[in-house]
Coordinates of N, CA and C and ligand atoms in Angstrom, one line a residue:
M168 N 17.1 -35.6 13.3 CA 17.8 -35.5 14.6 C 17.7 -34.0 15.1
G169 N 18.0 -33.1 14.3 CA 18.0 -31.7 14.7 C 16.6 -31.3 15.2
I170 N 15.6 -31.7 14.5 CA 14.2 -31.3 14.9 C 13.9 -31.9 16.2
L171 N 14.3 -33.2 16.4 CA 14.0 -33.9 17.6 C 14.6 -33.1 18.8
L172 N 15.9 -32.8 18.6 CA 16.6 -32.1 19.6 C 15.9 -30.8 20.0
T173 N 15.5 -30.0 19.0 CA 14.9 -28.7 19.2 C 13.6 -28.9 20.0
A174 N 12.9 -30.0 19.6 CA 11.6 -30.3 20.3 C 11.8 -30.6 21.7
L175 N 12.9 -31.4 22.0 CA 13.2 -31.7 23.3 C 13.6 -30.5 24.2
L176 N 14.3 -29.6 23.5 CA 14.8 -28.4 24.2 C 13.6 -27.5 24.6
L177 N 12.6 -27.4 23.6 CA 11.5 -26.6 23.8 C 10.5 -27.1 24.9
T178 N 10.4 -28.4 25.0 CA 9.5 -29.0 25.9 C 10.2 -29.2 27.3
G179 N 11.5 -29.2 27.3 CA 12.2 -29.5 28.5 C 12.0 -28.4 29.5
C180 N 12.7 -28.6 30.6 CA 12.6 -27.8 31.8 C 12.9 -26.3 31.4
G181 N 12.1 -25.4 31.7 CA 12.3 -24.0 31.4 C 12.0 -23.6 29.9
G182 N 11.7 -24.6 29.1 CA 11.5 -24.4 27.7 C 10.4 -23.5 27.4
E183 N 9.3 -23.6 28.1 CA 8.2 -22.7 27.8 C 8.5 -21.3 27.9
E184 N 9.2 -21.0 29.0 CA 9.6 -19.6 29.2 C 10.5 -19.1 28.1
K185 N 11.4 -19.9 27.7 CA 12.4 -19.5 26.6 C 11.6 -19.3 25.3
K186 N 10.7 -20.2 25.1 CA 9.9 -20.1 23.9 C 9.1 -18.7 23.8
A187 N 8.5 -18.4 25.0 CA 7.7 -17.2 25.0 C 8.6 -16.0 24.7
A188 N 9.8 -15.9 25.3 CA 10.7 -14.8 25.1 C 11.1 -14.7 23.6
D189 N 11.4 -15.9 23.1 CA 11.9 -15.9 21.7 C 10.8 -15.4 20.7
S190 N 9.6 -15.8 21.0 CA 8.6 -15.5 20.0 C 7.9 -14.1 20.3
A191 N 8.4 -13.4 21.3 CA 7.8 -12.1 21.6 C 7.9 -11.2 20.3
K192 N 6.8 -10.8 19.8 CA 6.8 -10.0 18.6 C 7.5 -8.7 18.8
V193 N 8.4 -8.3 17.8 CA 9.1 -7.0 18.0 C 8.5 -6.0 17.0
L194 N 8.3 -4.8 17.5 CA 7.8 -3.7 16.6 C 9.0 -2.8 16.4
R195 N 9.5 -2.7 15.2 CA 10.6 -1.8 15.0 C 10.1 -0.4 14.6
V196 N 10.4 0.5 15.5 CA 9.9 1.9 15.3 C 11.0 2.8 14.9
G197 N 10.8 3.4 13.7 CA 11.7 4.4 13.2 C 11.4 5.8 13.7
T198 N 12.4 6.6 14.1 CA 12.2 8.0 14.4 C 13.4 8.8 14.1
E199 N 13.3 10.1 14.1 CA 14.4 11.0 14.0 C 14.4 11.7 15.4
P200 N 15.5 11.5 16.2 CA 15.4 11.7 17.6 C 15.9 13.1 18.1
V201 N 15.8 14.1 17.3 CA 16.1 15.4 17.8 C 14.9 16.3 17.7
F202 N 13.9 15.9 18.4 CA 12.6 16.6 18.2 C 11.8 16.6 19.5
A203 N 12.4 17.3 20.5 CA 11.8 17.4 21.8 C 10.5 18.3 21.7
P204 N 9.4 18.1 22.4 CA 9.3 17.0 23.4 C 8.7 15.7 22.9
F205 N 8.8 15.4 21.6 CA 8.2 14.2 21.0 C 9.2 13.0 21.0
E206 N 10.5 13.3 20.7 CA 11.5 12.2 20.7 C 12.8 12.9 20.9
F207 N 13.5 12.5 22.0 CA 14.8 13.1 22.3 C 15.5 12.3 23.3
P208 N 16.9 12.4 23.4 CA 17.6 11.5 24.4 C 17.3 11.9 25.8
K209 N 17.1 11.0 26.7 CA 17.0 11.2 28.1 C 18.3 11.8 28.6
E210 N 18.2 12.7 29.6 CA 19.5 13.4 30.0 C 20.5 12.3 30.4
G211 N 21.7 12.5 29.9 CA 22.8 11.7 30.3 C 22.7 10.2 29.8
S212 N 21.9 10.0 28.7 CA 21.7 8.6 28.3 C 21.4 8.6 26.8
K213 N 21.6 7.4 26.2 CA 21.3 7.3 24.8 C 19.9 6.9 24.5
D214 N 19.2 6.5 25.6 CA 17.8 6.1 25.5 C 16.9 7.3 25.2
L215 N 15.9 7.1 24.4 CA 15.0 8.2 24.0 C 13.8 8.3 24.9
T216 N 13.3 9.5 25.0 CA 12.0 9.7 25.7 C 11.2 10.7 24.9
G217 N 10.1 11.1 25.4 CA 9.2 12.0 24.7 C 7.8 11.5 24.5
F218 N 6.9 12.3 24.1 CA 5.5 11.9 23.9 C 5.4 10.8 22.9
D219 N 6.0 10.9 21.8 CA 5.9 9.8 20.8 C 6.4 8.5 21.3
I220 N 7.6 8.6 21.9 CA 8.2 7.4 22.4 C 7.4 6.7 23.4
E221 N 6.9 7.4 24.4 CA 6.0 6.8 25.4 C 4.7 6.3 24.8
L222 N 4.2 7.0 23.9 CA 2.9 6.6 23.3 C 3.1 5.3 22.5
I223 N 4.2 5.3 21.7 CA 4.4 4.0 20.9 C 4.7 2.9 21.8
E224 N 5.4 3.1 22.9 CA 5.7 2.0 23.8 C 4.4 1.5 24.4
A225 N 3.5 2.4 24.8 CA 2.2 2.0 25.3 C 1.4 1.3 24.3
L226 N 1.4 1.8 23.0 CA 0.6 1.1 22.0 C 1.2 -0.3 21.7
G227 N 2.5 -0.4 21.6 CA 3.1 -1.6 21.4 C 2.8 -2.7 22.4
K228 N 2.8 -2.2 23.7 CA 2.5 -3.1 24.8 C 1.0 -3.6 24.7
Q229 N 0.2 -2.6 24.4 CA -1.2 -2.9 24.2 C -1.4 -4.0 23.1
M230 N -0.6 -3.9 22.0 CA -0.7 -4.8 20.9 C 0.1 -6.1 21.1
G231 N 0.8 -6.2 22.2 CA 1.5 -7.4 22.5 C 2.9 -7.5 21.8
Y232 N 3.5 -6.3 21.5 CA 4.8 -6.2 20.9 C 5.8 -5.7 21.9
K233 N 7.1 -6.1 21.6 CA 8.2 -5.5 22.3 C 8.7 -4.4 21.3
V234 N 8.8 -3.2 21.9 CA 9.1 -2.1 21.0 C 10.6 -1.8 20.9
E235 N 11.1 -1.7 19.7 CA 12.5 -1.4 19.5 C 12.6 -0.1 18.7
I236 N 13.4 0.9 19.2 CA 13.4 2.1 18.5 C 14.7 2.2 17.7
V237 N 14.5 2.7 16.4 CA 15.6 2.8 15.5 C 15.7 4.3 15.0
S238 N 16.8 4.9 15.2 CA 17.0 6.3 14.9 C 17.6 6.5 13.5
M239 N 17.1 7.5 12.8 CA 17.7 7.8 11.5 C 17.3 9.2 11.1
G240 N 17.7 9.7 9.9 CA 17.4 11.0 9.4 C 15.9 11.0 9.1
F241 N 15.3 12.2 9.2 CA 13.8 12.2 9.0 C 13.5 11.8 7.6
D242 N 14.3 12.2 6.6 CA 14.0 11.9 5.2 C 14.3 10.4 4.9
A243 N 14.9 9.7 5.8 CA 15.1 8.2 5.6 C 14.0 7.4 6.1
L244 N 13.0 8.0 6.8 CA 12.0 7.2 7.5 C 11.1 6.5 6.6
I245 N 10.5 7.2 5.6 CA 9.6 6.5 4.7 C 10.2 5.5 3.8
P246 N 11.4 5.8 3.3 CA 12.1 4.7 2.5 C 12.4 3.5 3.4
A247 N 12.8 3.7 4.7 CA 13.0 2.5 5.6 C 11.8 1.7 5.8
L248 N 10.7 2.4 5.9 CA 9.4 1.7 6.0 C 9.1 0.9 4.8
N249 N 9.3 1.5 3.7 CA 8.9 0.8 2.4 C 9.9 -0.4 2.1
S250 N 11.1 -0.3 2.6 CA 12.1 -1.4 2.3 C 12.0 -2.4 3.4
G251 N 11.1 -2.2 4.4 CA 10.9 -3.2 5.4 C 11.9 -3.2 6.5
N252 N 12.8 -2.2 6.6 CA 13.7 -2.1 7.7 C 13.1 -1.7 9.0
I253 N 12.0 -1.1 9.0 CA 11.2 -0.7 10.2 C 9.7 -1.0 9.9
D254 N 9.0 -1.2 11.0 CA 7.6 -1.5 10.9 C 6.6 -0.3 10.9
V255 N 7.0 0.7 11.7 CA 6.2 1.9 11.9 C 7.1 3.1 12.0
V256 N 6.6 4.3 11.8 CA 7.3 5.6 12.0 C 6.5 6.3 13.1
A257 N 7.2 6.7 14.1 CA 6.6 7.5 15.2 C 7.6 8.7 15.3
A258 N 7.3 9.8 14.6 CA 8.3 10.9 14.5 C 7.7 12.2 14.3
G259 N 6.6 12.4 15.0 CA 5.9 13.7 14.8 C 5.6 14.0 13.3
M260 N 5.2 12.9 12.6 CA 5.0 13.0 11.2 C 3.6 13.5 10.8
S261 N 3.6 14.6 10.1 CA 2.3 15.2 9.8 C 1.7 14.3 8.6
I262 N 0.4 14.1 8.8 CA -0.4 13.4 7.7 C -0.6 14.4 6.6
N263 N -0.2 14.1 5.4 CA -0.5 14.9 4.3 C -0.7 14.1 3.0
E264 N -1.3 14.7 2.0 CA -1.6 13.9 0.8 C -0.4 13.3 0.1
E265 N 0.7 14.1 0.1 CA 1.9 13.6 -0.6 C 2.4 12.3 0.1
R266 N 2.4 12.3 1.4 CA 2.9 11.1 2.1 C 1.9 9.9 2.0
Q267 N 0.6 10.3 2.0 CA -0.4 9.2 1.9 C -0.3 8.4 0.6
K268 N 0.4 9.0 -0.4 CA 0.6 8.2 -1.6 C 1.6 7.1 -1.3
A269 N 2.5 7.3 -0.4 CA 3.6 6.4 -0.2 C 3.4 5.5 1.0
V270 N 2.6 5.9 2.0 CA 2.4 5.1 3.2 C 1.0 5.2 3.7
T271 N 0.7 4.4 4.7 CA -0.6 4.4 5.4 C -0.4 5.0 6.8
F272 N -1.3 5.9 7.2 CA -1.2 6.5 8.5 C -2.3 6.0 9.4
S273 N -2.0 6.0 10.7 CA -3.0 5.7 11.8 C -3.9 6.9 11.8
E274 N -4.9 6.8 12.7 CA -5.7 8.0 13.0 C -4.8 9.0 13.6
P275 N -5.1 10.3 13.5 CA -4.3 11.3 14.1 C -4.2 11.1 15.6
Y276 N -3.0 11.4 16.2 CA -2.9 11.3 17.6 C -2.4 12.6 18.3
Y277 N -2.2 13.6 17.5 CA -1.8 14.9 18.0 C -2.0 15.9 17.0
T278 N -2.4 17.2 17.3 CA -2.5 18.2 16.3 C -1.5 19.3 16.5
S279 N -0.7 19.5 15.4 CA 0.4 20.4 15.4 C 0.1 21.5 14.4
G280 N 1.1 22.3 14.0 CA 1.0 23.4 13.1 C 2.3 24.1 13.0
L281 N 2.7 24.7 11.9 CA 4.0 25.4 11.8 C 3.9 26.8 12.4
I282 N 5.1 27.3 12.8 CA 5.2 28.6 13.3 C 6.6 29.2 12.9
V283 N 6.7 30.5 12.8 CA 7.9 31.2 12.5 C 8.7 31.6 13.8
M284 N 10.0 31.3 13.8 CA 10.8 31.7 15.0 C 11.9 32.6 14.4
V285 N 12.1 33.7 15.2 CA 13.2 34.7 14.8 C 14.0 35.0 16.0
N286 N 15.1 35.8 15.8 CA 15.8 36.3 16.9 C 15.0 37.4 17.7
K287 N 15.2 37.4 19.0 CA 14.5 38.3 19.8 C 14.5 39.8 19.4
D288 N 15.7 40.2 18.9 CA 15.9 41.6 18.5 C 15.4 41.9 17.1
N289 N 14.8 40.9 16.5 CA 14.3 41.2 15.1 C 12.9 41.8 15.2
N290 N 12.8 43.1 14.8 CA 11.5 43.8 14.9 C 10.9 44.0 13.5
E291 N 11.6 43.4 12.5 CA 11.1 43.6 11.2 C 10.2 42.5 10.7
V292 N 10.5 41.3 11.1 CA 9.7 40.1 10.7 C 8.5 39.9 11.7
K293 N 7.3 40.1 11.2 CA 6.2 39.9 12.1 C 5.3 38.7 11.8
S294 N 5.5 38.2 10.6 CA 4.8 36.9 10.2 C 5.5 36.4 9.0
I295 N 5.1 35.3 8.5 CA 5.7 34.6 7.3 C 5.7 35.5 6.1
K296 N 4.8 36.5 6.0 CA 4.7 37.4 4.9 C 5.9 38.3 4.8
D297 N 6.6 38.5 5.9 CA 7.8 39.4 5.9 C 9.0 38.6 5.6
L298 N 8.9 37.3 5.2 CA 10.1 36.5 5.0 C 10.5 36.5 3.5
E299 N 9.8 37.2 2.6 CA 10.1 37.2 1.2 C 11.6 37.6 1.0
G300 N 12.3 36.8 0.2 CA 13.7 37.2 -0.1 C 14.7 37.0 1.1
K301 N 14.2 36.4 2.2 CA 15.0 36.2 3.4 C 15.6 34.8 3.5
R302 N 16.5 34.6 4.4 CA 17.1 33.3 4.6 C 16.3 32.5 5.7
I303 N 15.7 31.4 5.3 CA 14.9 30.6 6.2 C 15.5 29.2 6.5
A304 N 15.7 28.9 7.7 CA 16.3 27.6 8.1 C 15.2 26.6 8.5
C305 N 15.3 25.4 8.2 CA 14.3 24.4 8.5 C 14.9 23.0 8.5
Q306 N 14.1 22.0 8.8 CA 14.7 20.6 8.8 C 14.3 19.9 7.5
I307 N 15.3 19.2 7.0 CA 15.1 18.5 5.7 C 14.0 17.5 5.7
G308 N 13.2 17.6 4.6 CA 12.1 16.6 4.4 C 10.9 16.8 5.2
T309 N 10.8 18.0 5.9 CA 9.6 18.2 6.8 C 8.6 19.2 6.1
T310 N 7.5 19.3 6.7 CA 6.5 20.2 6.2 C 7.0 21.7 6.4
G311 N 7.9 21.9 7.3 CA 8.5 23.2 7.5 C 9.4 23.5 6.3
E312 N 10.1 22.6 5.7 CA 10.8 22.8 4.5 C 9.9 23.1 3.3
N313 N 8.8 22.3 3.2 CA 7.9 22.6 2.1 C 7.3 24.0 2.2
K314 N 7.0 24.4 3.4 CA 6.4 25.8 3.6 C 7.5 26.8 3.3
S315 N 8.7 26.6 3.8 CA 9.7 27.6 3.5 C 9.9 27.8 2.0
R316 N 9.8 26.7 1.2 CA 10.0 26.8 -0.2 C 8.9 27.5 -0.9
T317 N 7.8 27.8 -0.2 CA 6.7 28.5 -0.9 C 6.9 30.0 -0.7
V318 N 7.9 30.4 0.1 CA 8.1 31.9 0.3 C 8.9 32.5 -0.9
E319 N 8.3 33.4 -1.5 CA 8.9 34.1 -2.7 C 10.3 34.5 -2.4
G320 N 11.2 34.1 -3.3 CA 12.6 34.6 -3.3 C 13.4 34.2 -2.0
A321 N 12.8 33.4 -1.2 CA 13.6 33.0 0.0 C 14.7 32.1 -0.3
K322 N 15.8 32.3 0.6 CA 16.9 31.3 0.5 C 16.7 30.3 1.6
V323 N 16.4 29.1 1.1 CA 16.0 28.1 2.1 C 17.2 27.2 2.5
K324 N 17.5 27.1 3.8 CA 18.6 26.3 4.3 C 18.1 25.1 5.0
A325 N 18.2 24.0 4.5 CA 17.6 22.8 5.1 C 18.6 22.0 5.8
F326 N 18.4 21.7 7.1 CA 19.4 21.0 8.0 C 18.9 19.6 8.4
N327 N 19.8 18.8 8.8 CA 19.4 17.4 9.2 C 18.5 17.4 10.4
T328 N 18.7 18.3 11.3 CA 17.8 18.3 12.5 C 17.2 19.7 12.7
Q329 N 16.2 19.8 13.4 CA 15.5 21.0 13.8 C 16.5 21.9 14.7
D330 N 17.2 21.2 15.5 CA 18.1 21.9 16.4 C 19.2 22.7 15.6
E331 N 19.7 22.0 14.5 CA 20.7 22.7 13.7 C 20.1 23.9 13.0
A332 N 18.9 23.8 12.6 CA 18.2 24.9 11.9 C 18.1 26.1 12.9
S333 N 17.8 25.8 14.2 CA 17.7 26.8 15.2 C 19.1 27.4 15.5
L334 N 20.1 26.6 15.5 CA 21.4 27.1 15.7 C 21.9 28.1 14.6
E335 N 21.5 27.8 13.4 CA 21.8 28.7 12.3 C 21.1 30.0 12.5
L336 N 20.0 30.0 13.1 CA 19.3 31.3 13.4 C 20.1 32.0 14.4
K337 N 20.5 31.3 15.5 CA 21.2 31.9 16.6 C 22.5 32.5 16.1
N338 N 23.2 31.8 15.2 CA 24.5 32.2 14.7 C 24.4 33.3 13.6
G339 N 23.2 33.7 13.2 CA 23.0 34.8 12.3 C 23.1 34.3 10.8
G340 N 23.1 33.0 10.6 CA 23.1 32.5 9.2 C 21.7 32.4 8.6
A341 N 20.7 32.6 9.4 CA 19.3 32.6 8.9 C 18.5 33.7 9.6
D342 N 17.5 34.2 8.9 CA 16.6 35.3 9.5 C 15.5 34.7 10.2
A343 N 15.1 33.4 9.9 CA 14.0 32.8 10.6 C 14.1 31.3 10.5
V344 N 13.4 30.6 11.3 CA 13.2 29.2 11.3 C 11.7 28.9 11.1
I345 N 11.3 28.0 10.2 CA 10.0 27.5 10.2 C 9.9 26.1 10.6
G346 N 9.2 25.8 11.7 CA 9.1 24.5 12.2 C 7.8 24.3 13.0
D347 N 7.7 23.0 13.5 CA 6.5 22.7 14.2 C 6.4 23.5 15.5
A348 N 5.2 24.1 15.7 CA 5.0 25.0 16.9 C 5.3 24.3 18.2
P349 N 4.9 23.1 18.5 CA 5.1 22.6 19.9 C 6.6 22.4 20.1
V350 N 7.4 22.1 19.0 CA 8.8 21.8 19.2 C 9.5 23.2 19.3
V351 N 9.1 24.2 18.5 CA 9.7 25.5 18.6 C 9.4 26.1 20.0
E352 N 8.2 25.9 20.5 CA 7.8 26.5 21.8 C 8.6 25.8 22.9
Y353 N 8.8 24.5 22.8 CA 9.6 23.8 23.8 C 11.0 24.3 23.8
Y354 N 11.6 24.5 22.6 CA 12.9 24.9 22.4 C 13.1 26.3 23.1
M355 N 12.1 27.1 23.0 CA 12.2 28.5 23.6 C 12.2 28.4 25.1
T356 N 11.8 27.3 25.7 CA 11.9 27.2 27.1 C 13.3 26.6 27.5
K357 N 14.1 26.1 26.5 CA 15.4 25.5 26.8 C 16.5 26.4 26.1
A358 N 17.1 25.8 25.1 CA 18.3 26.4 24.5 C 17.9 27.8 23.8
G359 N 16.7 27.9 23.4 CA 16.3 29.2 22.7 C 15.9 30.3 23.6
K360 N 15.9 30.0 24.9 CA 15.4 31.0 25.9 C 15.9 32.4 25.7
D361 N 17.2 32.5 25.6 CA 17.8 33.9 25.6 C 17.8 34.6 24.2
F362 N 17.5 33.8 23.2 CA 17.7 34.5 21.9 C 16.5 34.5 20.9
A363 N 15.6 33.6 21.2 CA 14.5 33.3 20.2 C 13.1 33.8 20.6
K364 N 12.3 34.1 19.6 CA 10.9 34.3 19.9 C 10.1 33.9 18.7
T365 N 8.8 33.6 18.9 CA 8.0 33.3 17.7 C 7.2 34.5 17.3
V366 N 6.9 34.6 16.0 CA 6.1 35.7 15.5 C 4.9 35.1 14.7
G367 N 3.8 35.9 14.6 CA 2.6 35.5 13.8 C 1.9 34.3 14.5
E368 N 0.9 33.9 13.8 CA 0.0 32.8 14.2 C 0.6 31.5 13.8
R369 N 0.1 30.4 14.5 CA 0.3 29.1 14.1 C -0.3 28.9 12.7
M370 N 0.3 28.3 11.8 CA -0.3 28.1 10.5 C -1.3 26.9 10.5
E371 N -1.8 26.4 9.4 CA -2.9 25.4 9.4 C -2.5 24.2 10.2
A372 N -3.6 23.6 10.8 CA -3.4 22.5 11.7 C -2.8 21.3 10.9
E373 N -1.8 20.7 11.5 CA -1.2 19.5 11.0 C -1.3 18.3 11.9
P374 N -2.2 17.3 11.6 CA -2.4 16.2 12.5 C -1.2 15.2 12.3
Y375 N -0.7 14.7 13.4 CA 0.4 13.7 13.4 C -0.2 12.3 13.3
G376 N 0.4 11.5 12.5 CA -0.1 10.1 12.5 C 1.1 9.2 12.6
I377 N 0.9 7.9 13.0 CA 1.9 6.9 12.9 C 1.9 6.2 11.6
A378 N 3.0 6.2 10.9 CA 3.0 5.7 9.5 C 3.4 4.2 9.5
V379 N 2.7 3.5 8.6 CA 3.1 2.0 8.4 C 3.2 1.8 6.9
K380 N 3.7 0.7 6.5 CA 3.8 0.4 5.1 C 2.5 0.4 4.5
K381 N 2.4 0.9 3.2 CA 1.1 1.1 2.6 C 0.3 -0.2 2.6
G382 N -0.9 0.0 3.2 CA -1.9 -1.1 3.2 C -1.6 -2.1 4.4
S383 N -0.6 -1.9 5.2 CA -0.3 -2.8 6.3 C -1.5 -2.9 7.3
K384 N -1.8 -4.1 7.8 CA -2.8 -4.2 8.8 C -2.5 -3.6 10.1
L385 N -1.2 -3.3 10.3 CA -0.8 -2.6 11.5 C -1.5 -1.3 11.8
A386 N -2.0 -0.7 10.7 CA -2.7 0.6 10.9 C -3.9 0.4 11.7
G387 N -4.7 -0.6 11.3 CA -5.9 -1.0 12.1 C -5.6 -1.4 13.5
D388 N -4.6 -2.1 13.7 CA -4.2 -2.6 15.0 C -3.8 -1.4 15.9
L389 N -3.1 -0.4 15.3 CA -2.7 0.8 16.0 C -3.9 1.6 16.4
N390 N -4.8 1.7 15.5 CA -6.0 2.5 15.8 C -6.8 1.9 16.9
K391 N -6.9 0.6 16.9 CA -7.6 -0.1 18.0 C -6.9 0.1 19.3
A392 N -5.6 0.0 19.3 CA -4.8 0.2 20.5 C -4.9 1.7 21.0
L393 N -4.9 2.6 20.1 CA -5.0 4.0 20.4 C -6.4 4.3 21.1
A394 N -7.4 3.7 20.5 CA -8.8 3.9 21.1 C -8.8 3.4 22.5
E395 N -8.1 2.2 22.7 CA -8.1 1.6 24.0 C -7.4 2.5 25.0
L396 N -6.3 3.1 24.6 CA -5.5 3.9 25.5 C -6.3 5.2 25.8
K397 N -7.1 5.6 24.8 CA -7.9 6.8 25.1 C -9.0 6.5 26.1
K398 N -9.6 5.3 25.9 CA -10.7 4.9 26.8 C -10.1 4.7 28.3
S399 N -9.0 4.1 28.4 CA -8.4 3.8 29.7 C -7.9 5.0 30.4
G400 N -7.7 6.2 29.7 CA -7.2 7.4 30.3 C -5.7 7.4 30.2
E401 N -5.1 6.4 29.6 CA -3.6 6.4 29.5 C -3.1 7.5 28.5
Y402 N -3.8 7.6 27.4 CA -3.5 8.6 26.5 C -3.5 10.0 27.1
D403 N -4.5 10.3 27.9 CA -4.7 11.6 28.5 C -3.5 11.9 29.5
K404 N -3.2 10.8 30.2 CA -2.1 10.9 31.2 C -0.8 11.3 30.5
L405 N -0.5 10.6 29.4 CA 0.7 10.9 28.6 C 0.7 12.4 28.1
Y406 N -0.5 12.7 27.6 CA -0.7 14.1 27.0 C -0.4 15.1 28.1
T407 N -1.0 15.0 29.2 CA -0.8 15.9 30.3 C 0.6 16.0 30.8
K408 N 1.3 14.8 30.8 CA 2.7 14.7 31.3 C 3.5 15.6 30.4
W409 N 3.3 15.6 29.1 CA 4.2 16.3 28.2 C 3.8 17.7 27.8
F410 N 2.5 17.9 27.8 CA 2.0 19.2 27.3 C 1.2 20.0 28.3
G411 N 0.9 19.4 29.5 CA 0.0 20.1 30.4 C -1.4 19.8 30.1
E412 N -2.3 20.5 30.8 CA -3.7 20.2 30.6 C -4.1 20.6 29.2
K413 N -5.0 19.7 28.6 CA -5.5 20.0 27.3 C -6.3 21.3 27.2
K414 N -6.1 22.1 26.2 CA -6.8 23.3 26.1 C -8.1 23.2 25.4
Ligands
LIG4 N1 5.7 17.5 11.5 C1 6.7 17.8 10.5 C2 6.6 16.9 9.4 O1 5.9 15.9 9.4 C3 8.1 17.7 11.1 C4 8.4 16.4 11.8 C5 9.9 16.2 12.2 N2 10.0 15.1 13.0 C6 11.2 14.7 13.6 N3 11.2 13.7 14.4 N4 12.3 15.4 13.4 O2 7.2 17.1 8.3

């Protein structure tokens, strides 16, 4: 009886439409949303925007998914992927060997690298070499934290967000921040304008990838969709919108 009723409802008037909406595939995307210009809240709203957000929305659309964004701590993203609570991670996540043991990455979609940020009036620290024995602020679970921990004798202060690490610098609780250059540079045009500057060169290149559960076929689908967005010019359009002309 139940089955019959359902069948009637599905084939009845307006049933087709309802069926299509119900079966729209949902792509659950995990991110840590305090990472402008990649993922951050739209002004005056809880909705997120940024390069990663618009890219994953475009990729999802291309793949026939409805994208649903789920925010959490950066160090919770890989566990959430592996427990099946999310399908992909789009969070400015650098592809590295350690993570590749736990997850599968898409092809790189952006090239980043770490940089050191200090207070404007700091004339002592000229590069990471000058940070030995100093207090370094960074975000928990990031490559910036890993790098900070390689500095001899440094006191590493790891915060939940990159913004909190930067605030610690501003408040004098740290001598430097180590973080992703595009994010640090964006910060210096906003909240960091009056107090912060970068020193030294960008460190080694860090490609960002979209992470999926190890071995998931989503990686191949994402790569195909990414290639299509590159071909159609949509990727370039997004890139220019967020970063200006490609250098
Ligand atoms: N690229 C760095 C890493 O993978 C930092 C990423 C932080 N991302 C974020 N959404 N907070 O470790």
